[in-house]
Amino acid sequence: MVTEMPIDCAVFVAARALASWVGSGRAVTAGGALKPALVPEAAGTIGVGCPAKVRRLSDVPEAHRAWVTALAAGLVTISGTRAVQDKNAAAPDITAWYAALEQVVAAQVIDPCEIDPRICCQVTLAVLTSEEPPLGAALLGAVENEMRMRRDWDWRAAGLTERHPVDQVVGILRDFGALDARLAVTTLGEYARRELQRRLPLPITPELTAAEVLRRLATAPEEDADELLWRWRIPDDPRSTGLVDRLPELLRAAGEASPAGRVSVIEVVAARGENSTHLWQAVRDHPVLGPHARWLLGESDSVRTRRWLAVDLALAALERYDTRDAWYVLKDMMSGDLHADVRDSGHPEAARLLKALPAAPPQIPVYQLKISLYGGLWRRVLVPENYSLGALHRMIQVLFGWDDDHLHLFEHGKRRYTDSCYPLEQCADEELFRLNRALPSLRSTLSYTYDLGDCRRHEIVLEKILDQEIDVPLCVDGRGDNPIEDYNPDYPEDPVPFDRDAVNRTLAERLTCETLISDRDDDR
């Protein structure tokens, strides 16, 4: 069986060599990569060449690939600013192999249309699994055609030559033993193809029925729903104004859909504001859509309606993610005994949710984050993992003394998030994305830019996950004075020195759980 195969592919051989070289400790950057000065020695350890000038580990792709693999497989661990070899680490199994493959693809494959690079990996494996797999330029053409048919690639993928994503994927798959020297898919490759197919959402294309679209939306992150639905708009129809023509059809189907698919459509329609009033009026008496419609129309703000909505949103989170996310939704929208509130909600699927919920309130892990601005200016803070990016934005404003007078955005991989009240192009709602998904593992990173004119870019790193609970964020350390916002040389002003105690007093006074965790229904 593939799950019992020894993992001895080229990239794991290199990863083990790097782990031995790391030994008792090597210096790393804030993001968990080797310091540039150490990269030539690391490259030599695994027998690969290195350019004369190295700015970052990713300048040497083979060394970068081995390093990411060593971390993903637990061969190397990071504590603070040092990486050390874990001599007690278990031999890598198929789970570690697949986790490393995903992380390397995410780190090294550059997609021209800024979609999840794992999709290109999945399609490449599928094309190479066909009876007569194409090779060379024909392989590139076949994958490009399939990616366009799926509507993942558009005109931006035309004319790719250097650093073609398919070439990058093929190189990674060969190093991981998923392809042999002739590019035939191996047993490991078939395992990867099945796993990618299972984990990635199915494509959304114009010919699908509304019911099938909702079924596929249920497997995708909710913040991607708007972009995915635009792929479903009526093609080549001069009478069509885009997705708006199909929203009534989607809402009708949403009444019979699973909670995750239904909520995705509700969020998309709600984002249209007053332009969606007629759509809500048409379904205000629907047994499933009605509570959402009446709430959004301002016709019902009862406690029972709020409980009904909380259960519906929690069921969507349960279906799309896990029990923990469902619990966090309920915690945001209800108070007191959550189990009793779910039972009293009147929702037809309340019993299913109750069966999945833990009997006692689970402990919410605490994230230790280091938030760095520039020139050695940083803050270290403890924050519960269930906070949204919107809550994190409000916290950062206090940590650095910002006035919140400018636009801001978060960047997580290729996705961007901001305040839905001030929508920026290609940005999802920051209140829909929590820290436990934004920073899923140690050394995960996230960026936050405040004031899009002056571009005050903050880098956020998850340093530790602590087994304790806190009610509000707690600043534990920091360095550097607060920056001066909108500095005017004609009216110079002195910066405010960093005062940890003053910061924590402000966090305690101004940012209670109720104000930090935004009420998503009120925001609607």
Short mmCIF file of C-alpha atoms in Angstrom, two decimals:
data_model
loop_
_atom_site.label_atom_id
_atom_site.label_comp_id
_atom_site.label_asym_id
_atom_site.label_seq_id
_atom_site.Cartn_x
_atom_site.Cartn_y
_atom_site.Cartn_z
CA MET A 1 0.00 0.00 0.00
CA VAL A 2 1.16 3.55 -0.74
CA THR A 3 0.68 4.55 2.92
CA GLU A 4 3.34 2.02 3.91
CA MET A 5 5.93 2.98 1.28
CA PRO A 6 9.28 4.32 2.53
CA ILE A 7 9.78 7.97 1.66
CA ASP A 8 13.18 8.05 -0.05
CA CYS A 9 12.59 10.45 -2.94
CA ALA A 10 15.22 13.05 -3.88
CA VAL A 11 13.72 15.96 -1.97
CA PHE A 12 13.53 13.97 1.28
CA VAL A 13 17.12 12.82 0.90
CA ALA A 14 18.09 16.49 0.59
CA ALA A 15 15.83 17.44 3.51
CA ARG A 16 17.49 14.87 5.78
CA ALA A 17 20.92 16.15 4.77
CA LEU A 18 19.87 19.71 5.58
CA ALA A 19 18.49 18.61 8.94
CA SER A 20 21.84 17.01 9.84
CA TRP A 21 23.63 20.19 8.76
CA VAL A 22 21.30 22.31 10.92
CA GLY A 23 22.22 20.20 13.94
CA SER A 24 22.01 22.11 17.21
CA GLY A 25 21.11 25.39 15.58
CA ARG A 26 21.19 27.76 12.59
CA ALA A 27 19.91 31.33 12.36
CA VAL A 28 16.61 31.96 10.55
CA THR A 29 14.62 35.00 9.44
CA ALA A 30 11.35 36.12 11.03
CA GLY A 31 9.49 34.09 8.40
CA GLY A 32 11.38 30.89 9.27
CA ALA A 33 13.77 30.78 6.29
CA LEU A 34 17.53 30.40 6.54
CA LYS A 35 19.47 33.61 6.87
CA PRO A 36 20.88 34.59 3.43
CA ALA A 37 24.47 34.33 4.67
CA LEU A 38 23.93 30.60 5.39
CA VAL A 39 22.34 29.70 2.06
CA PRO A 40 25.61 28.98 0.15
CA GLU A 41 26.72 26.52 2.83
CA ALA A 42 23.30 24.87 2.91
CA ALA A 43 23.28 24.55 -0.89
CA GLY A 44 26.71 22.96 -0.80
CA THR A 45 25.49 20.46 1.77
CA ILE A 46 22.95 19.05 -0.67
CA GLY A 47 25.22 19.40 -3.71
CA VAL A 48 23.53 22.22 -5.64
CA GLY A 49 25.01 25.38 -7.10
CA CYS A 50 24.48 28.81 -5.63
CA PRO A 51 24.63 32.28 -7.24
CA ALA A 52 27.39 34.65 -6.16
CA LYS A 53 24.90 36.96 -4.47
CA VAL A 54 22.02 35.50 -2.46
CA ARG A 55 19.25 37.77 -1.19
CA ARG A 56 17.01 35.05 0.18
CA LEU A 57 16.72 31.27 0.42
CA SER A 58 14.28 31.13 -2.51
CA ASP A 59 17.11 32.32 -4.81
CA VAL A 60 18.28 28.68 -4.72
CA PRO A 61 15.10 26.69 -5.55
CA GLU A 62 16.55 23.25 -4.75
CA ALA A 63 17.72 24.36 -1.29
CA HIS A 64 14.44 26.18 -0.67
CA ARG A 65 12.52 23.03 -1.64
CA ALA A 66 14.54 20.86 0.73
CA TRP A 67 14.18 23.40 3.56
CA VAL A 68 10.39 23.61 3.24
CA THR A 69 10.25 19.81 3.16
CA ALA A 70 12.41 19.48 6.28
CA LEU A 71 10.11 21.84 8.19
CA ALA A 72 6.90 20.22 6.92
CA ALA A 73 8.14 16.74 7.82
CA GLY A 74 9.26 17.82 11.30
CA LEU A 75 12.92 17.06 10.62
CA VAL A 76 13.73 20.65 11.58
CA THR A 77 11.90 22.80 14.12
CA ILE A 78 12.14 26.53 14.77
CA SER A 79 12.23 28.27 18.12
CA GLY A 80 12.56 32.04 18.07
CA THR A 81 15.35 32.93 15.65
CA ARG A 82 16.99 29.48 15.57
CA ALA A 83 16.30 26.29 13.65
CA VAL A 84 17.36 22.98 15.19
CA GLN A 85 17.34 19.38 14.06
CA ASP A 86 14.71 17.20 15.71
CA LYS A 87 16.66 13.98 16.25
CA ASN A 88 13.60 12.29 17.72
CA ALA A 89 11.39 12.99 14.71
CA ALA A 90 9.58 9.94 13.38
CA ALA A 91 10.44 8.67 9.93
CA PRO A 92 8.36 10.69 7.42
CA ASP A 93 5.19 8.89 6.34
CA ILE A 94 2.83 9.52 3.43
CA THR A 95 1.01 12.22 5.41
CA ALA A 96 4.25 14.16 5.92
CA TRP A 97 5.15 13.57 2.26
CA TYR A 98 1.88 15.03 1.04
CA ALA A 99 2.03 17.98 3.47
CA ALA A 100 5.52 18.81 2.21
CA LEU A 101 4.40 18.54 -1.42
CA GLU A 102 1.54 20.98 -0.84
CA GLN A 103 3.77 23.47 0.95
CA VAL A 104 6.49 23.34 -1.70
CA VAL A 105 3.96 23.82 -4.51
CA ALA A 106 2.48 26.80 -2.65
CA ALA A 107 5.92 28.31 -2.04
CA GLN A 108 7.51 27.76 -5.45
CA VAL A 109 4.85 27.67 -8.18
CA ILE A 110 3.93 31.11 -9.52
CA ASP A 111 0.49 31.08 -11.10
CA PRO A 112 -0.04 33.72 -13.83
CA CYS A 113 -3.67 34.26 -12.80
CA GLU A 114 -3.00 34.20 -9.07
CA ILE A 115 -5.08 31.12 -8.31
CA ASP A 116 -4.18 28.29 -5.95
CA PRO A 117 -1.10 26.65 -7.55
CA ARG A 118 -2.24 23.26 -6.29
CA ILE A 119 -4.89 23.38 -9.04
CA CYS A 120 -2.18 23.49 -11.71
CA CYS A 121 -0.51 20.56 -9.96
CA GLN A 122 -3.76 18.59 -9.92
CA VAL A 123 -4.47 19.27 -13.60
CA THR A 124 -0.90 18.39 -14.61
CA LEU A 125 -1.15 15.03 -12.85
CA ALA A 126 -4.56 14.39 -14.43
CA VAL A 127 -3.22 15.13 -17.94
CA LEU A 128 -0.19 12.89 -17.38
CA THR A 129 -2.47 10.08 -16.16
CA SER A 130 -4.30 9.91 -19.50
CA GLU A 131 -3.78 6.93 -21.81
CA GLU A 132 -1.44 8.84 -24.16
CA PRO A 133 0.01 11.65 -22.01
CA PRO A 134 1.51 14.57 -23.97
CA LEU A 135 5.08 15.63 -23.30
CA GLY A 136 7.15 18.76 -23.87
CA ALA A 137 5.31 21.66 -25.45
CA ALA A 138 2.25 19.45 -25.95
CA LEU A 139 2.02 18.96 -22.17
CA LEU A 140 2.12 22.71 -21.58
CA GLY A 141 -0.61 23.21 -24.19
CA ALA A 142 -2.82 20.45 -22.78
CA VAL A 143 -2.61 21.80 -19.22
CA GLU A 144 -3.21 25.38 -20.41
CA ASN A 145 -6.29 24.25 -22.35
CA GLU A 146 -7.72 22.41 -19.35
CA MET A 147 -7.02 25.36 -17.03
CA ARG A 148 -8.88 27.65 -19.43
CA MET A 149 -11.80 25.23 -19.70
CA ARG A 150 -12.02 25.28 -15.90
CA ARG A 151 -11.90 29.09 -16.07
CA ASP A 152 -8.89 29.16 -13.75
CA TRP A 153 -6.66 30.76 -16.41
CA ASP A 154 -7.53 33.66 -18.66
CA TRP A 155 -5.66 35.96 -21.07
CA ARG A 156 -2.90 36.47 -18.49
CA ALA A 157 -1.70 32.92 -19.12
CA ALA A 158 -1.18 33.53 -22.85
CA GLY A 159 2.36 33.51 -24.18
CA LEU A 160 4.03 32.04 -21.09
CA THR A 161 7.62 31.05 -21.78
CA GLU A 162 10.08 31.45 -18.91
CA ARG A 163 9.18 29.97 -15.51
CA HIS A 164 6.07 28.30 -16.88
CA PRO A 165 4.03 27.00 -13.90
CA VAL A 166 3.72 23.55 -15.51
CA ASP A 167 7.51 23.30 -15.78
CA GLN A 168 7.76 24.31 -12.10
CA VAL A 169 5.15 21.70 -11.13
CA VAL A 170 6.84 18.93 -13.13
CA GLY A 171 10.20 19.64 -11.48
CA ILE A 172 8.65 19.46 -8.02
CA LEU A 173 6.72 16.27 -8.79
CA ARG A 174 9.88 14.56 -10.06
CA ASP A 175 11.81 15.55 -6.92
CA PHE A 176 8.99 14.15 -4.79
CA GLY A 177 8.91 10.86 -6.71
CA ALA A 178 5.41 11.53 -8.05
CA LEU A 179 6.76 11.34 -11.61
CA ASP A 180 9.56 9.10 -12.87
CA ALA A 181 12.31 10.11 -15.30
CA ARG A 182 9.94 9.61 -18.27
CA LEU A 183 7.22 11.72 -16.56
CA ALA A 184 5.04 8.67 -15.95
CA VAL A 185 2.83 9.04 -12.87
CA THR A 186 4.08 6.81 -10.03
CA THR A 187 2.15 5.28 -7.14
CA LEU A 188 3.00 8.37 -5.08
CA GLY A 189 1.82 10.58 -7.92
CA GLU A 190 -1.51 8.80 -8.11
CA TYR A 191 -1.91 9.26 -4.36
CA ALA A 192 -1.20 12.98 -4.73
CA ARG A 193 -3.70 13.27 -7.60
CA ARG A 194 -6.47 11.66 -5.54
CA GLU A 195 -5.70 13.79 -2.50
CA LEU A 196 -5.70 17.01 -4.53
CA GLN A 197 -8.98 16.01 -6.17
CA ARG A 198 -10.48 15.34 -2.74
CA ARG A 199 -9.22 18.53 -1.09
CA LEU A 200 -9.63 21.12 -3.84
CA PRO A 201 -13.02 22.55 -4.83
CA LEU A 202 -14.46 21.45 -8.16
CA PRO A 203 -14.39 24.08 -10.95
CA ILE A 204 -17.42 26.28 -11.60
CA THR A 205 -18.26 26.75 -15.27
CA PRO A 206 -21.25 28.36 -17.09
CA GLU A 207 -22.98 25.14 -18.14
CA LEU A 208 -23.59 23.93 -14.56
CA THR A 209 -27.04 24.04 -13.02
CA ALA A 210 -27.59 26.40 -10.10
CA ALA A 211 -27.95 23.40 -7.75
CA GLU A 212 -24.57 22.00 -8.86
CA VAL A 213 -22.95 25.43 -8.49
CA LEU A 214 -24.11 25.59 -4.88
CA ARG A 215 -22.88 22.06 -4.22
CA ARG A 216 -19.43 23.05 -5.45
CA LEU A 217 -19.44 26.36 -3.61
CA ALA A 218 -19.94 24.43 -0.39
CA THR A 219 -16.45 22.94 -0.73
CA ALA A 220 -14.70 26.26 -1.39
CA PRO A 221 -13.65 28.93 1.13
CA GLU A 222 -16.60 31.29 1.62
CA GLU A 223 -14.45 34.34 0.85
CA ASP A 224 -13.93 32.94 -2.68
CA ALA A 225 -17.64 32.65 -3.46
CA ASP A 226 -18.00 35.95 -5.30
CA GLU A 227 -15.06 35.28 -7.63
CA LEU A 228 -16.20 31.71 -8.31
CA LEU A 229 -19.75 32.81 -9.10
CA TRP A 230 -18.50 35.30 -11.68
CA ARG A 231 -17.16 32.30 -13.61
CA TRP A 232 -20.75 31.09 -13.87
CA ARG A 233 -22.09 34.22 -15.54
CA ILE A 234 -23.84 33.80 -18.91
CA PRO A 235 -21.08 33.75 -21.59
CA ASP A 236 -21.30 35.51 -24.97
CA ASP A 237 -24.82 36.79 -24.35
CA PRO A 238 -25.19 40.47 -25.37
CA ARG A 239 -28.34 40.75 -23.26
CA SER A 240 -26.58 39.64 -20.10
CA THR A 241 -25.18 42.12 -17.60
CA GLY A 242 -23.22 39.40 -15.85
CA LEU A 243 -23.88 37.51 -12.67
CA VAL A 244 -26.78 39.76 -11.68
CA ASP A 245 -29.01 38.00 -14.23
CA ARG A 246 -28.52 34.68 -12.49
CA LEU A 247 -28.88 35.76 -8.85
CA PRO A 248 -32.65 34.97 -8.71
CA GLU A 249 -31.91 31.50 -10.06
CA LEU A 250 -29.19 31.03 -7.43
CA LEU A 251 -31.45 32.15 -4.59
CA ARG A 252 -34.17 29.72 -5.65
CA ALA A 253 -31.64 26.90 -5.63
CA ALA A 254 -30.25 28.08 -2.28
CA GLY A 255 -33.53 27.14 -0.62
CA GLU A 256 -32.75 23.46 -1.29
CA ALA A 257 -28.96 23.64 -0.87
CA SER A 258 -26.74 22.60 2.02
CA PRO A 259 -25.98 25.31 4.61
CA ALA A 260 -22.49 26.03 3.23
CA GLY A 261 -23.73 26.52 -0.34
CA ARG A 262 -26.75 28.51 0.83
CA VAL A 263 -24.73 30.89 3.02
CA SER A 264 -22.23 31.50 0.23
CA VAL A 265 -24.99 32.80 -2.03
CA ILE A 266 -26.60 34.81 0.76
CA GLU A 267 -23.29 36.59 1.43
CA VAL A 268 -22.84 37.39 -2.27
CA VAL A 269 -26.37 38.75 -2.65
CA ALA A 270 -26.15 40.69 0.64
CA ALA A 271 -22.97 42.41 -0.59
CA ARG A 272 -25.08 44.14 -3.27
CA GLY A 273 -26.72 46.23 -0.56
CA GLU A 274 -29.88 48.09 -1.58
CA ASN A 275 -29.66 46.64 -5.09
CA SER A 276 -30.66 43.25 -3.67
CA THR A 277 -33.82 44.46 -1.85
CA HIS A 278 -36.17 43.07 -4.49
CA LEU A 279 -34.44 39.68 -4.29
CA TRP A 280 -34.94 39.46 -0.53
CA GLN A 281 -38.56 40.56 -0.79
CA ALA A 282 -39.19 37.69 -3.19
CA VAL A 283 -38.03 35.09 -0.63
CA ARG A 284 -39.04 36.77 2.65
CA ASP A 285 -41.61 34.03 3.39
CA HIS A 286 -39.40 31.10 2.39
CA PRO A 287 -38.95 28.66 5.31
CA VAL A 288 -35.13 28.59 4.97
CA LEU A 289 -34.23 31.83 3.20
CA GLY A 290 -36.93 33.87 4.94
CA PRO A 291 -35.09 34.49 8.23
CA HIS A 292 -32.05 35.79 6.32
CA ALA A 293 -34.25 37.95 4.07
CA ARG A 294 -36.29 39.46 6.92
CA TRP A 295 -33.13 40.19 8.91
CA LEU A 296 -31.48 41.90 5.95
CA LEU A 297 -34.66 43.84 5.16
CA GLY A 298 -34.73 45.09 8.75
CA GLU A 299 -38.10 43.45 9.42
CA SER A 300 -36.96 41.19 12.27
CA ASP A 301 -34.34 41.62 14.96
CA SER A 302 -35.71 39.19 17.55
CA VAL A 303 -33.47 37.00 19.68
CA ARG A 304 -35.05 33.89 18.14
CA THR A 305 -34.27 35.08 14.59
CA ARG A 306 -30.69 35.80 15.59
CA ARG A 307 -30.38 32.30 17.05
CA TRP A 308 -31.81 30.80 13.87
CA LEU A 309 -29.25 32.68 11.76
CA ALA A 310 -26.41 31.71 14.11
CA VAL A 311 -27.32 28.03 13.74
CA ASP A 312 -27.48 28.32 9.95
CA LEU A 313 -24.07 30.02 9.80
CA ALA A 314 -22.60 27.52 12.27
CA LEU A 315 -23.87 24.61 10.16
CA ALA A 316 -22.18 26.17 7.14
CA ALA A 317 -18.91 26.46 9.08
CA LEU A 318 -19.26 22.85 10.26
CA GLU A 319 -19.77 21.63 6.70
CA ARG A 320 -16.98 23.72 5.21
CA TYR A 321 -14.38 23.55 7.99
CA ASP A 322 -14.85 21.75 11.32
CA THR A 323 -16.52 21.75 14.73
CA ARG A 324 -14.16 24.38 16.08
CA ASP A 325 -15.19 26.95 13.46
CA ALA A 326 -18.87 26.16 14.06
CA TRP A 327 -18.40 26.78 17.78
CA TYR A 328 -16.69 30.11 17.08
CA VAL A 329 -19.63 31.27 14.96
CA LEU A 330 -22.05 30.49 17.79
CA LYS A 331 -19.78 32.17 20.32
CA ASP A 332 -19.72 35.35 18.22
CA MET A 333 -23.49 35.54 17.77
CA MET A 334 -24.89 34.15 21.02
CA SER A 335 -24.31 34.53 24.74
CA GLY A 336 -24.98 32.32 27.70
CA ASP A 337 -25.64 28.60 27.21
CA LEU A 338 -24.90 27.98 23.52
CA HIS A 339 -26.39 24.49 23.55
CA ALA A 340 -29.68 25.82 24.96
CA ASP A 341 -29.72 28.65 22.41
CA VAL A 342 -29.25 26.16 19.56
CA ARG A 343 -32.12 24.00 20.89
CA ASP A 344 -34.37 27.07 21.15
CA SER A 345 -33.49 28.41 17.69
CA GLY A 346 -36.28 26.61 15.81
CA HIS A 347 -33.83 25.68 13.06
CA PRO A 348 -34.77 22.38 11.35
CA GLU A 349 -31.19 21.11 11.58
CA ALA A 350 -30.47 22.22 15.14
CA ALA A 351 -30.23 18.59 16.32
CA ARG A 352 -27.49 17.83 13.79
CA LEU A 353 -25.46 20.80 15.01
CA LEU A 354 -25.96 19.85 18.67
CA LYS A 355 -24.70 16.34 17.96
CA ALA A 356 -21.47 17.73 16.49
CA LEU A 357 -20.77 20.31 19.19
CA PRO A 358 -18.56 19.49 22.19
CA ALA A 359 -20.43 18.92 25.46
CA ALA A 360 -18.39 21.59 27.27
CA PRO A 361 -16.99 24.87 25.92
CA PRO A 362 -13.58 24.10 24.38
CA GLN A 363 -10.53 26.07 25.38
CA ILE A 364 -9.59 28.65 22.76
CA PRO A 365 -5.83 28.49 22.05
CA VAL A 366 -3.84 31.71 22.26
CA TYR A 367 -1.57 32.84 19.45
CA GLN A 368 1.64 34.68 20.18
CA LEU A 369 2.16 37.04 17.25
CA LYS A 370 5.09 39.25 16.39
CA ILE A 371 3.96 42.23 14.32
CA SER A 372 6.87 44.09 12.69
CA LEU A 373 6.71 47.38 10.82
CA TYR A 374 10.18 48.60 9.80
CA GLY A 375 13.58 49.51 11.20
CA GLY A 376 13.32 47.28 14.25
CA LEU A 377 9.83 48.58 15.16
CA TRP A 378 7.67 45.69 16.38
CA ARG A 379 5.09 44.51 18.91
CA ARG A 380 4.55 41.04 20.40
CA VAL A 381 0.98 40.27 21.39
CA LEU A 382 -1.17 37.39 22.64
CA VAL A 383 -4.55 36.97 20.96
CA PRO A 384 -7.20 34.20 20.86
CA GLU A 385 -7.14 32.19 17.64
CA ASN A 386 -10.84 32.78 16.94
CA TYR A 387 -10.39 36.49 16.19
CA SER A 388 -11.22 37.65 12.70
CA LEU A 389 -8.85 39.72 10.59
CA GLY A 390 -11.20 42.62 11.23
CA ALA A 391 -10.58 42.19 14.97
CA LEU A 392 -6.85 41.97 14.31
CA HIS A 393 -7.03 45.26 12.39
CA ARG A 394 -8.64 47.01 15.33
CA MET A 395 -6.02 45.57 17.66
CA ILE A 396 -3.10 46.72 15.48
CA GLN A 397 -4.50 50.23 15.50
CA VAL A 398 -4.03 50.28 19.28
CA LEU A 399 -0.64 48.54 19.26
CA PHE A 400 0.95 51.13 16.96
CA GLY A 401 -1.12 54.17 17.83
CA TRP A 402 -2.78 54.51 14.44
CA ASP A 403 -5.92 56.68 14.12
CA ASP A 404 -7.80 54.40 11.68
CA ASP A 405 -8.26 57.32 9.27
CA HIS A 406 -6.97 55.41 6.21
CA LEU A 407 -7.84 52.31 4.22
CA HIS A 408 -6.13 49.04 5.03
CA LEU A 409 -5.85 45.50 3.70
CA PHE A 410 -4.52 42.09 4.68
CA GLU A 411 -2.68 39.80 2.28
CA HIS A 412 -2.69 36.05 2.85
CA GLY A 413 -0.90 34.24 0.05
CA LYS A 414 -2.62 35.47 -3.10
CA ARG A 415 -5.81 36.54 -1.32
CA ARG A 416 -6.58 40.02 0.02
CA TYR A 417 -9.04 41.07 2.73
CA THR A 418 -10.38 44.42 3.91
CA ASP A 419 -13.34 46.14 5.55
CA SER A 420 -16.46 45.35 3.50
CA CYS A 421 -17.77 48.87 4.17
CA TYR A 422 -14.92 50.24 2.03
CA PRO A 423 -14.61 47.56 -0.66
CA LEU A 424 -11.35 47.44 -2.56
CA GLU A 425 -10.98 45.60 -5.84
CA GLN A 426 -10.47 41.84 -5.48
CA CYS A 427 -10.66 41.97 -1.69
CA ALA A 428 -12.77 39.65 0.47
CA ASP A 429 -14.47 40.55 3.75
CA GLU A 430 -11.93 40.53 6.60
CA GLU A 431 -14.66 39.54 9.08
CA LEU A 432 -15.10 36.17 7.33
CA PHE A 433 -11.52 35.04 7.86
CA ARG A 434 -10.25 33.99 11.29
CA LEU A 435 -6.73 33.70 12.62
CA ASN A 436 -6.95 29.91 12.97
CA ARG A 437 -7.25 29.70 9.17
CA ALA A 438 -5.06 32.70 8.30
CA LEU A 439 -2.19 31.38 10.45
CA PRO A 440 -2.70 27.59 10.53
CA SER A 441 0.76 26.57 11.79
CA LEU A 442 3.84 27.90 13.53
CA ARG A 443 5.86 30.42 11.48
CA SER A 444 2.85 31.11 9.26
CA THR A 445 2.87 34.70 8.04
CA LEU A 446 0.37 37.38 7.11
CA SER A 447 0.83 40.97 5.99
CA TYR A 448 -1.22 44.04 6.93
CA THR A 449 -0.93 47.35 5.09
CA TYR A 450 -2.32 50.51 6.66
CA ASP A 451 -2.67 53.75 4.66
CA LEU A 452 -2.48 52.58 1.04
CA GLY A 453 -0.82 55.86 0.09
CA ASP A 454 2.12 55.68 2.51
CA CYS A 455 1.97 51.83 2.51
CA ARG A 456 2.66 51.13 6.16
CA ARG A 457 3.22 47.38 5.71
CA HIS A 458 3.23 45.20 8.84
CA GLU A 459 4.52 41.62 8.78
CA ILE A 460 2.72 39.24 11.15
CA VAL A 461 4.32 35.95 12.24
CA LEU A 462 2.79 33.22 14.41
CA GLU A 463 5.57 32.50 16.93
CA LYS A 464 3.83 30.22 19.44
CA ILE A 465 0.49 28.57 20.19
CA LEU A 466 -0.15 28.68 23.93
CA ASP A 467 -2.37 26.41 25.99
CA GLN A 468 -4.10 29.15 27.96
CA GLU A 469 -7.06 31.50 27.65
CA ILE A 470 -7.38 35.29 27.58
CA ASP A 471 -10.37 37.57 27.19
CA VAL A 472 -8.70 40.44 25.33
CA PRO A 473 -5.37 40.78 23.51
CA LEU A 474 -2.31 41.31 25.70
CA CYS A 475 0.83 43.09 24.51
CA VAL A 476 3.83 41.36 26.10
CA ASP A 477 6.74 43.15 24.45
CA GLY A 478 7.69 45.67 21.81
CA ARG A 479 10.36 47.99 20.49
CA GLY A 480 10.29 51.40 18.87
CA ASP A 481 8.18 54.54 19.23
CA ASN A 482 4.75 54.75 17.64
CA PRO A 483 5.01 56.04 14.05
CA ILE A 484 3.74 59.52 13.30
CA GLU A 485 0.66 59.33 11.11
CA ASP A 486 0.41 61.86 8.23
CA TYR A 487 3.68 63.52 9.18
CA ASN A 488 3.90 67.18 8.10
CA PRO A 489 7.43 68.68 8.11
CA ASP A 490 5.91 72.15 8.49
CA TYR A 491 4.36 71.09 11.79
CA PRO A 492 6.83 68.60 13.28
CA GLU A 493 5.70 66.49 16.21
CA ASP A 494 7.48 64.10 18.50
CA PRO A 495 6.66 60.38 18.29
CA VAL A 496 4.85 58.76 21.22
CA PRO A 497 7.19 56.33 23.02
CA PHE A 498 6.08 52.72 23.24
CA ASP A 499 4.47 52.08 26.62
CA ARG A 500 3.37 48.47 27.07
CA ASP A 501 1.27 49.18 30.18
CA ALA A 502 -0.55 52.03 28.44
CA VAL A 503 -1.20 49.83 25.40
CA ASN A 504 -2.68 47.09 27.57
CA ARG A 505 -4.87 49.56 29.44
CA THR A 506 -6.25 50.76 26.12
CA LEU A 507 -6.81 47.21 24.91
CA ALA A 508 -8.66 46.38 28.12
CA GLU A 509 -10.76 49.56 28.07
CA ARG A 510 -11.61 49.85 24.39
CA LEU A 511 -11.32 46.40 22.89
CA THR A 512 -13.52 43.97 24.74
CA CYS A 513 -14.57 40.76 23.03
CA GLU A 514 -17.83 42.42 21.99
CA THR A 515 -16.07 45.26 20.14
CA LEU A 516 -13.19 43.25 18.73
CA ILE A 517 -15.23 40.42 17.25
CA SER A 518 -17.41 42.17 14.70
CA ASP A 519 -21.09 41.30 14.56
CA ARG A 520 -21.31 40.00 11.00
CA ASP A 521 -25.09 40.25 10.94
CA ASP A 522 -25.08 43.90 11.97
CA ASP A 523 -22.44 44.50 9.28
CA ARG A 524 -24.83 43.08 6.70
#
